PDB file of C-alpha atoms in Angstrom:
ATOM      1  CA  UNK A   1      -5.152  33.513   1.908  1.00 65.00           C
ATOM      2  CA  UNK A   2      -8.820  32.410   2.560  1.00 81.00           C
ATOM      3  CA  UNK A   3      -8.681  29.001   0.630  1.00 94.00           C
ATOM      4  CA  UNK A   4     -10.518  28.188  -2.437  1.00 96.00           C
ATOM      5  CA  UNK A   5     -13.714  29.992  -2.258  1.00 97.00           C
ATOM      6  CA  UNK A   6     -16.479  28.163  -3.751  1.00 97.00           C
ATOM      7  CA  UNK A   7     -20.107  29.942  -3.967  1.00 97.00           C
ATOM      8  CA  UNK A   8     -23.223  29.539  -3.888  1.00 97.00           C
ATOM      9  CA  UNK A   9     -22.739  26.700  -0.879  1.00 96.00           C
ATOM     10  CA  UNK A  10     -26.118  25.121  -1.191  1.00 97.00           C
ATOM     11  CA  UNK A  11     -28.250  25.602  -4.485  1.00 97.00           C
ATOM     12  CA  UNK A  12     -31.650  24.147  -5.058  1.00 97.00           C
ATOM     13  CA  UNK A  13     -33.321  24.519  -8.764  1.00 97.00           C
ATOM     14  CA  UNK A  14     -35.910  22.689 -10.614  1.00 97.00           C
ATOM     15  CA  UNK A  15     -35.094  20.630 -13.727  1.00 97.00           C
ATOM     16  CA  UNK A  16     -34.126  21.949 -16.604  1.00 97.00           C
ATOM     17  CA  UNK A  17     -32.896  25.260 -15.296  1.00 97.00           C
ATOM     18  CA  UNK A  18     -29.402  26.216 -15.795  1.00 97.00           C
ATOM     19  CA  UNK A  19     -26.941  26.232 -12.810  1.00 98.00           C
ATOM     20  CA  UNK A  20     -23.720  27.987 -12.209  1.00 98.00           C
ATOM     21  CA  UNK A  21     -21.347  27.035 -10.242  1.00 98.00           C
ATOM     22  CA  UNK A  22     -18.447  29.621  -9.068  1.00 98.00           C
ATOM     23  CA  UNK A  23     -14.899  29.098  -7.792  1.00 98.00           C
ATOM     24  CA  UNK A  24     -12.039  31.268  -6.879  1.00 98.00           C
ATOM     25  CA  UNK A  25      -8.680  29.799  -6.754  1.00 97.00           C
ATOM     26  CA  UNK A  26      -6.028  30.176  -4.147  1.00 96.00           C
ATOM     27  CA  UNK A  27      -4.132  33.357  -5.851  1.00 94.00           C
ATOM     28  CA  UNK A  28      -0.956  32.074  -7.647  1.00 92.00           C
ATOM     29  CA  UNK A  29      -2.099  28.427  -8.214  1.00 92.00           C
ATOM     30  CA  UNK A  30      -2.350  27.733 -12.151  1.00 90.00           C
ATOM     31  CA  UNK A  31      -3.577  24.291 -11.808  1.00 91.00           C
ATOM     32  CA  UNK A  32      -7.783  24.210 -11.158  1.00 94.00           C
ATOM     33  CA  UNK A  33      -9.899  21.328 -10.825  1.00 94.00           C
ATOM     34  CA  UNK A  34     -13.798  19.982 -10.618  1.00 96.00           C
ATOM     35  CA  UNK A  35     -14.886  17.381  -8.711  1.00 96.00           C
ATOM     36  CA  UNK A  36     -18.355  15.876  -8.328  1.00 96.00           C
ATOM     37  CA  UNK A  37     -18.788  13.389  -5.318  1.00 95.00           C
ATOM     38  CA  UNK A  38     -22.070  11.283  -5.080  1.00 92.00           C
ATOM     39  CA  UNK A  39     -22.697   8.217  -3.087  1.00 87.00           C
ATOM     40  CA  UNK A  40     -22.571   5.850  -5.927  1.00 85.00           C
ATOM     41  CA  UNK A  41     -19.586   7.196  -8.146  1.00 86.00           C
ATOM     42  CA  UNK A  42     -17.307   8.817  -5.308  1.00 87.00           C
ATOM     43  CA  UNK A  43     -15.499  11.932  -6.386  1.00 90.00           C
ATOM     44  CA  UNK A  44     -14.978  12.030 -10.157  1.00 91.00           C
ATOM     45  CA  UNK A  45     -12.685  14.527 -11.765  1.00 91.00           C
ATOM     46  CA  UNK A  46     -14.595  16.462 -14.385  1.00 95.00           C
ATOM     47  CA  UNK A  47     -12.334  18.937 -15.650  1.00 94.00           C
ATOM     48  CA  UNK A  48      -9.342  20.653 -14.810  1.00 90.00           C
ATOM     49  CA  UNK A  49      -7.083  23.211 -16.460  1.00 92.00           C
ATOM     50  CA  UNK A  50      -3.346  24.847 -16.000  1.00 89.00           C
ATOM     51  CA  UNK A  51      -3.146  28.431 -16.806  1.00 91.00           C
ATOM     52  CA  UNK A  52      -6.547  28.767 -17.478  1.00 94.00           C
ATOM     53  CA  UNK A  53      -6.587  26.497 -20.620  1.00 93.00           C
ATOM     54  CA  UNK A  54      -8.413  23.238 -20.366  1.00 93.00           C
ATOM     55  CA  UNK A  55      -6.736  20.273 -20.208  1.00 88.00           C
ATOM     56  CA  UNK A  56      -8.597  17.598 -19.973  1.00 87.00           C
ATOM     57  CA  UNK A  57     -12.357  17.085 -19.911  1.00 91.00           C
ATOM     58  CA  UNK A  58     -12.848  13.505 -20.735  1.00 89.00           C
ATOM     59  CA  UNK A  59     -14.736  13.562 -17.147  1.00 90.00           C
ATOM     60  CA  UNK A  60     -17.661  15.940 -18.182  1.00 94.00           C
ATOM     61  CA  UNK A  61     -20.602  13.535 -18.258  1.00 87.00           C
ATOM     62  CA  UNK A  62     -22.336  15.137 -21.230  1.00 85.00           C
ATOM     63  CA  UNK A  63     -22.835  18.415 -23.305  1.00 91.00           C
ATOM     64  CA  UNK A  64     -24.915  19.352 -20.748  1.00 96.00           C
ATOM     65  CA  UNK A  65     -21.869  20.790 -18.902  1.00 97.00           C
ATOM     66  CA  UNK A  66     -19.449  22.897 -19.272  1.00 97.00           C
ATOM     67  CA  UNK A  67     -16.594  24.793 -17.416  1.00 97.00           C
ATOM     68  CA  UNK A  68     -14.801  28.089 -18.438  1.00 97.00           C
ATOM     69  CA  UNK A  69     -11.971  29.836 -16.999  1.00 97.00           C
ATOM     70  CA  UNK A  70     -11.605  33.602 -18.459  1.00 96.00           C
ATOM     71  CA  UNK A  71      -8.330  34.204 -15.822  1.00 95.00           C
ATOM     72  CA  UNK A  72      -6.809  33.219 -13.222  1.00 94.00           C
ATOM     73  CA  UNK A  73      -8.680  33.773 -10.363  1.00 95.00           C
ATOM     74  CA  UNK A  74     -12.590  32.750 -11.893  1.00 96.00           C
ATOM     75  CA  UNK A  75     -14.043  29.427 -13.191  1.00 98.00           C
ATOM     76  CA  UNK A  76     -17.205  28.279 -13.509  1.00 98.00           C
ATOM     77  CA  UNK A  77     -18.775  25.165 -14.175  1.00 98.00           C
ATOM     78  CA  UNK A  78     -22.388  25.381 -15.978  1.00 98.00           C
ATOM     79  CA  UNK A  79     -25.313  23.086 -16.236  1.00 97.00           C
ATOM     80  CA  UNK A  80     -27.591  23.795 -18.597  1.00 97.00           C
ATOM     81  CA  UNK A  81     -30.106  21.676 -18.814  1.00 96.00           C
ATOM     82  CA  UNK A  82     -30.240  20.007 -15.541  1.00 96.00           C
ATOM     83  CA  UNK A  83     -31.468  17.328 -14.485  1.00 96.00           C
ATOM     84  CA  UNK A  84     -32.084  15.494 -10.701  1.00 97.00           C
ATOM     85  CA  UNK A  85     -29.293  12.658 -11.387  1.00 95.00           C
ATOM     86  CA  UNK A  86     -26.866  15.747 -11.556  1.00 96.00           C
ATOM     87  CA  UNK A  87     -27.561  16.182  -7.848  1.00 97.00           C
ATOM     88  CA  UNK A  88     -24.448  15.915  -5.876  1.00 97.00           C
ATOM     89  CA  UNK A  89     -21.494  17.916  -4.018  1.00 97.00           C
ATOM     90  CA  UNK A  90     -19.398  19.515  -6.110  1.00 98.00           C
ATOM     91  CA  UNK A  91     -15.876  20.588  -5.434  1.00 97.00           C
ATOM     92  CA  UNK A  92     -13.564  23.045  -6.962  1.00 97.00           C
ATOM     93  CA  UNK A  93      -9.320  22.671  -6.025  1.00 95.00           C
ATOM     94  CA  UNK A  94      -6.464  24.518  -6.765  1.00 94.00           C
ATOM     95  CA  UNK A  95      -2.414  23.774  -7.185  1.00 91.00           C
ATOM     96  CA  UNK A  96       0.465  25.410  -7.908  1.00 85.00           C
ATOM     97  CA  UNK A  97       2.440  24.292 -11.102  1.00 69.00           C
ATOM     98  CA  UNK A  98       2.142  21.274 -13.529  1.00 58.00           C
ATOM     99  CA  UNK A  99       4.635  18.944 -11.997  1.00 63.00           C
ATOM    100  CA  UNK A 100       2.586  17.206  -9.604  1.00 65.00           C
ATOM    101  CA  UNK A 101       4.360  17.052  -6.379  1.00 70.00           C
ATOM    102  CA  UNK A 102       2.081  19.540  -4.903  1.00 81.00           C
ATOM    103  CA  UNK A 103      -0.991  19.003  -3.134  1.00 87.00           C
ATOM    104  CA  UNK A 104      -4.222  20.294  -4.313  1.00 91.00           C
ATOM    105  CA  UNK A 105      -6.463  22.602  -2.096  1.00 93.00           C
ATOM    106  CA  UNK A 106     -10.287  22.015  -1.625  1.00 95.00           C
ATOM    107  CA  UNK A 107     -13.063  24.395  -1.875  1.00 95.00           C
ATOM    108  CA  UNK A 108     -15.991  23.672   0.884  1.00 94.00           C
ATOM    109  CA  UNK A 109     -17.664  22.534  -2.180  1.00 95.00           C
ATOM    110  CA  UNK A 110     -21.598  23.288  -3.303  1.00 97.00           C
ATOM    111  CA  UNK A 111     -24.413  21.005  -2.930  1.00 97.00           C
ATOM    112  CA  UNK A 112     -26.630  20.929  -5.811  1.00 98.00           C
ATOM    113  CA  UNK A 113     -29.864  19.761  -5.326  1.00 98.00           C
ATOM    114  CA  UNK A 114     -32.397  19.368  -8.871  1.00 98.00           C
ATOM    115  CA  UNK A 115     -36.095  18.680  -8.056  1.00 97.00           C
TER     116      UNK A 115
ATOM    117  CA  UNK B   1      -2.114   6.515 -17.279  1.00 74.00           C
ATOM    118  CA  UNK B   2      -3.111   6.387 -13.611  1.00 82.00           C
ATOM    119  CA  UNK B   3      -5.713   4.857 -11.020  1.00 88.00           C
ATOM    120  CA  UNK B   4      -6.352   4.105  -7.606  1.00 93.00           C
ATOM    121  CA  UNK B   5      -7.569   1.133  -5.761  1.00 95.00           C
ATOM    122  CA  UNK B   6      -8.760   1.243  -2.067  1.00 95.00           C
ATOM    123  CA  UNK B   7      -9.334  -1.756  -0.533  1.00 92.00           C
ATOM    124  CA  UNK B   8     -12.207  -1.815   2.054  1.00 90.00           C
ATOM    125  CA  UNK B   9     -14.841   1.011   1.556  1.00 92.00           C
ATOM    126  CA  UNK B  10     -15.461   0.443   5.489  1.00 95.00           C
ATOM    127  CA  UNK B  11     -13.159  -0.056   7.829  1.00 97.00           C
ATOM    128  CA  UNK B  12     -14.012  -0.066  11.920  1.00 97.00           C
ATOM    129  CA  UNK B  13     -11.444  -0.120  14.264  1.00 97.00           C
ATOM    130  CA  UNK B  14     -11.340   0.217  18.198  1.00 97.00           C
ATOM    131  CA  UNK B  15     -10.695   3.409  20.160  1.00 97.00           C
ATOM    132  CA  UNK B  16      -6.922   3.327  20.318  1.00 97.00           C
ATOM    133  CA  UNK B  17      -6.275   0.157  18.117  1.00 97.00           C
ATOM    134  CA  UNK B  18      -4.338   0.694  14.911  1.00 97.00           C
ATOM    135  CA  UNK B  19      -5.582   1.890  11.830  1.00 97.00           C
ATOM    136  CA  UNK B  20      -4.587   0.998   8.526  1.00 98.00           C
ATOM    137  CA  UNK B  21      -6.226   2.291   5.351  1.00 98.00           C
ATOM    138  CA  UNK B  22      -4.713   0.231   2.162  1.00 97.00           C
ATOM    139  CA  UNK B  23      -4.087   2.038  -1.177  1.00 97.00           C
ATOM    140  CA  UNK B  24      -2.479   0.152  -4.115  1.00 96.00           C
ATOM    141  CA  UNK B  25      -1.347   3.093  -6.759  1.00 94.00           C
ATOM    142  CA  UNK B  26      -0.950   2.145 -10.907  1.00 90.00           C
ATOM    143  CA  UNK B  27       1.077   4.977 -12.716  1.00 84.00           C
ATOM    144  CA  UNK B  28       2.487   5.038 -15.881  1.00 78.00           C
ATOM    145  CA  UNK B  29       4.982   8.027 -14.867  1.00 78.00           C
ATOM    146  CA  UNK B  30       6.887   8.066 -11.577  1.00 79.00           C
ATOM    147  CA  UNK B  31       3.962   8.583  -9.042  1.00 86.00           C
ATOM    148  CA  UNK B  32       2.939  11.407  -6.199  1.00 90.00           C
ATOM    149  CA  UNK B  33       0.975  10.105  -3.801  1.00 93.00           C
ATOM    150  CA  UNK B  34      -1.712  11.541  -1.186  1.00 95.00           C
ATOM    151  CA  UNK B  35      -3.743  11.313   1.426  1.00 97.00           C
ATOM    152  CA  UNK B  36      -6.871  13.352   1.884  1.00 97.00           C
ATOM    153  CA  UNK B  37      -9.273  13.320   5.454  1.00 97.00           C
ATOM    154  CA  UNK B  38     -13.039  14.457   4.611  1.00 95.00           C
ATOM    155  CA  UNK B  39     -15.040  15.202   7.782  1.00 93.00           C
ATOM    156  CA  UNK B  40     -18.922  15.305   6.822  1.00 88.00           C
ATOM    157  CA  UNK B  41     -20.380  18.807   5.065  1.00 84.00           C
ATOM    158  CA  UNK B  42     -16.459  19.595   4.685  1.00 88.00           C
ATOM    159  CA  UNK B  43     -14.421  19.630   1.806  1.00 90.00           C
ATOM    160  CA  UNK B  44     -11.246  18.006   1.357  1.00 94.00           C
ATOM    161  CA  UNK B  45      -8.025  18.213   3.575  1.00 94.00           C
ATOM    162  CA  UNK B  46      -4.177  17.032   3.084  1.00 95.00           C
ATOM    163  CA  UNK B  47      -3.110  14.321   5.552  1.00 96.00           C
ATOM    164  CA  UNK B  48       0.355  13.223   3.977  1.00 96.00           C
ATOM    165  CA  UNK B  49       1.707  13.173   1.183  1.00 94.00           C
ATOM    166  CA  UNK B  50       4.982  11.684  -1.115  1.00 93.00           C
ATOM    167  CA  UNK B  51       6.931  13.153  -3.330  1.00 88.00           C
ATOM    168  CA  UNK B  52      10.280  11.766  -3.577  1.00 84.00           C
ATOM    169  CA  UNK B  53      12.814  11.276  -0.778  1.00 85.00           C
ATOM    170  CA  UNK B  54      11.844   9.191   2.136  1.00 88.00           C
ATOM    171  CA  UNK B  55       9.707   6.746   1.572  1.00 91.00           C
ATOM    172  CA  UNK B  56       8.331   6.927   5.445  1.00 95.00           C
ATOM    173  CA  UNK B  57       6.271  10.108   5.413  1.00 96.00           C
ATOM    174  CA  UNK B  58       4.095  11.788   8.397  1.00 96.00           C
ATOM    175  CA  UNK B  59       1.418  13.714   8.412  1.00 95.00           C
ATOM    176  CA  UNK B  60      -1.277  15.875  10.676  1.00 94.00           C
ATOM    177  CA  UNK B  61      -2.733  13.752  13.513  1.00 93.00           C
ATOM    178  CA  UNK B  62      -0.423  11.153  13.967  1.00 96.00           C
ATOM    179  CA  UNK B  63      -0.829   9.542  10.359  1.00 97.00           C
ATOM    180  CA  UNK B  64       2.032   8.052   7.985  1.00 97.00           C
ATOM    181  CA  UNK B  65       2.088   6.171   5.410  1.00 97.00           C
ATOM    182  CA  UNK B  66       5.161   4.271   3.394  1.00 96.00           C
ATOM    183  CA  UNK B  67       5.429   3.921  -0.354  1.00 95.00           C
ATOM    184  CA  UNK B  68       6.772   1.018  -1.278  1.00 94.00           C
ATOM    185  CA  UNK B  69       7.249   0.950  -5.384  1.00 91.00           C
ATOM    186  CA  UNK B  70       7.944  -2.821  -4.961  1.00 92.00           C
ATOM    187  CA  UNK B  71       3.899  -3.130  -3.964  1.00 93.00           C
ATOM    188  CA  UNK B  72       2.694  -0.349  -5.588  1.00 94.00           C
ATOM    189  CA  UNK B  73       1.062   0.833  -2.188  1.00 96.00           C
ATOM    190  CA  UNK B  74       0.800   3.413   0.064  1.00 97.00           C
ATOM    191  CA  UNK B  75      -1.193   2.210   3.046  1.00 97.00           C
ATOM    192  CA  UNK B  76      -2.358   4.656   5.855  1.00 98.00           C
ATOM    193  CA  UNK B  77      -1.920   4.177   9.498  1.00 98.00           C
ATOM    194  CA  UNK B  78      -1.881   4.937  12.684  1.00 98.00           C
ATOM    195  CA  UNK B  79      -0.721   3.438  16.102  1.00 97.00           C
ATOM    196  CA  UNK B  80      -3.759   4.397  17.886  1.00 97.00           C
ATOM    197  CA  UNK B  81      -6.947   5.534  16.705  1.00 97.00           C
ATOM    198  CA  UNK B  82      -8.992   8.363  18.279  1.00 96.00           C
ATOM    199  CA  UNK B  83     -12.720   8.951  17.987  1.00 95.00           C
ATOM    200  CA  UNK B  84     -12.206  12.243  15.698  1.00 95.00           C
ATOM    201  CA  UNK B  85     -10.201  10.113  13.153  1.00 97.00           C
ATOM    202  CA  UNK B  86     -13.683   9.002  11.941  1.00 96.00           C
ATOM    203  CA  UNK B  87     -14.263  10.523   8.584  1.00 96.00           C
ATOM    204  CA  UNK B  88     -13.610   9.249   4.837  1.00 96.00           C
ATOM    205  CA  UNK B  89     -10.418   8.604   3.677  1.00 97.00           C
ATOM    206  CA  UNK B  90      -9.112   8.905   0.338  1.00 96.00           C
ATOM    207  CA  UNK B  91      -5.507   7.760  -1.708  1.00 96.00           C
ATOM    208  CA  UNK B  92      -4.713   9.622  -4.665  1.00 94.00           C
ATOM    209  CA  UNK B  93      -2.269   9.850  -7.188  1.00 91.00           C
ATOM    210  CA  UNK B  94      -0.659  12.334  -9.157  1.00 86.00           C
ATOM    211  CA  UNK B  95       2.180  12.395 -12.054  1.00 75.00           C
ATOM    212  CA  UNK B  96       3.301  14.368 -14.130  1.00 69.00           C
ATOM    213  CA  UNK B  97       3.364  13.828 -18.203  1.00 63.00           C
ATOM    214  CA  UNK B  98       5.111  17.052 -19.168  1.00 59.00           C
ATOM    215  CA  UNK B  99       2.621  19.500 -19.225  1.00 57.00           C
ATOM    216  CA  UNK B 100       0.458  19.120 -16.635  1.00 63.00           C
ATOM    217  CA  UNK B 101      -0.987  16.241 -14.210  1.00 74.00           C
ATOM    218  CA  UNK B 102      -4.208  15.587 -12.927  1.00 78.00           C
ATOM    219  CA  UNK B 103      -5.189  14.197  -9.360  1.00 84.00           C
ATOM    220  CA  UNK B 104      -6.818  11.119  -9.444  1.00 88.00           C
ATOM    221  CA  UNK B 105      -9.023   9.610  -6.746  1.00 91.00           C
ATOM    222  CA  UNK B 106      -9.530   6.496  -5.379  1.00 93.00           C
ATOM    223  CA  UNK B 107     -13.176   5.766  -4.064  1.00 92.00           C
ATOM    224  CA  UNK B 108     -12.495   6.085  -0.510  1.00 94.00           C
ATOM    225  CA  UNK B 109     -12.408   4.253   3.133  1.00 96.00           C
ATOM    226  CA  UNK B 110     -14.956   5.451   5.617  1.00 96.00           C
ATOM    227  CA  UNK B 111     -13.659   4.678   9.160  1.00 97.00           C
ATOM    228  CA  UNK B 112     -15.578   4.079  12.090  1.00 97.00           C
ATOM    229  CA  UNK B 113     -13.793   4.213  15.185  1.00 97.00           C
ATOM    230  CA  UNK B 114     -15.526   2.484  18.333  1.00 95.00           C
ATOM    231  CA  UNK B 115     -15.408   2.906  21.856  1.00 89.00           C
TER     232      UNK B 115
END
């Protein structure tokens, strides 16, 4: 398997345009989670979902973002406006199962850059 | 409930002197324990992890740490440190509440390894 696929690897936009970030989980893992890692905060769980639904999102900083998963092998986390403080590396992971003995699987992550 | 605490955000050791990353764990459900290596521009990787069983556990490049429920820890070390073990370090817990379980993060150790 090639790993959790995370694209685009670098993006660059101006505020107030809407970014999409893309993730492809390692196939057969129903567990998905999104990460955002600045130097101030460290890496903060935004979302994550098990078999595609969404379990918890009490991460998300604001309505500004968003994160779908239509099946099993897509998400994508939106940000719509954004803005520069939303610069940072963003990460995507993947487990199998619910019970929480197994590890989760990084993407190479995407660094967003707003100007 | 669940959290993380790191102590030291920097930690500098000697070529071939010990390491040892500290990671006190609070969990309101038995806990699963890991630690992840980040090397710059990379995502993140699996050193070790706990589960349940022994409470000793290796992991790539010489690592281990021990849980110890007593302490609530699960410190990182290493006999002898090497000048590639420089990279940020994170402890994070998992546990399961009966329908899923998210990962939680402490805010990391960057380690500096001297000659």
């Amino acid at each position: 398997d090639a790993g959790v696929i995370q694209s685009p690897r670098h993006e660059v936009t101006e505020m107030g345009q809407e970014v999409t970030l893309r993730c492809k989980p390692i196939s057969g893992h129903n567990s998905l989670f999104w990460y955002r890692q600045t130097m101030m905060r460290g890496l903060e769980l935004l979302i994550y979902f098990n078999n595609n639904v969404p379990i918890d999102d009490s991460g998300m900083p604001e309505d500004r973002f968003s994160a779908k998963m239509p099946n099993a092998s897509f998400s994508t986390l939106k940000i719509q406006p954004s803005e520069p403080r939303d610069s940072a590396v963003y990460f995507c992971a993947s487990s199998l199962s619910g019970t929480g003995n197994t590890e989760a699987f990084f993407g190479q992550g995407t660094r967003l850059t707003v100007v | 409930a669940q959290s993380v605490t790191q102590l030291g955000s920097h930690v500098s050791v000697s070529e071939g002197a010990l390491v040892l990353l500290r990671c006190n764990y609070s969990s309101s459900v038995p806990p699963y324990l890991f630690w992840y290596v980040q090397y710059p521009n990379q995502g993140l990787q699996l050193l070790l992890k706990y589960t349940t069983g022994a409470t000793l556990v290796k992991g790539i490049n010489g690592f281990e740490a021990e849980f110890k429920k007593s302490e609530t820890s699960f410190h990182l070390t290493k006999p002898s440190a090497h000048r590639r073990d420089a990279a940020e370090y994170y402890c994070a817990v998992r546990g399961f509440t009966g329908t899923a379980s998210k990962l939680t993060f402490g805010t990391g150790t960057r380690l500096q390894v001297t000659l």
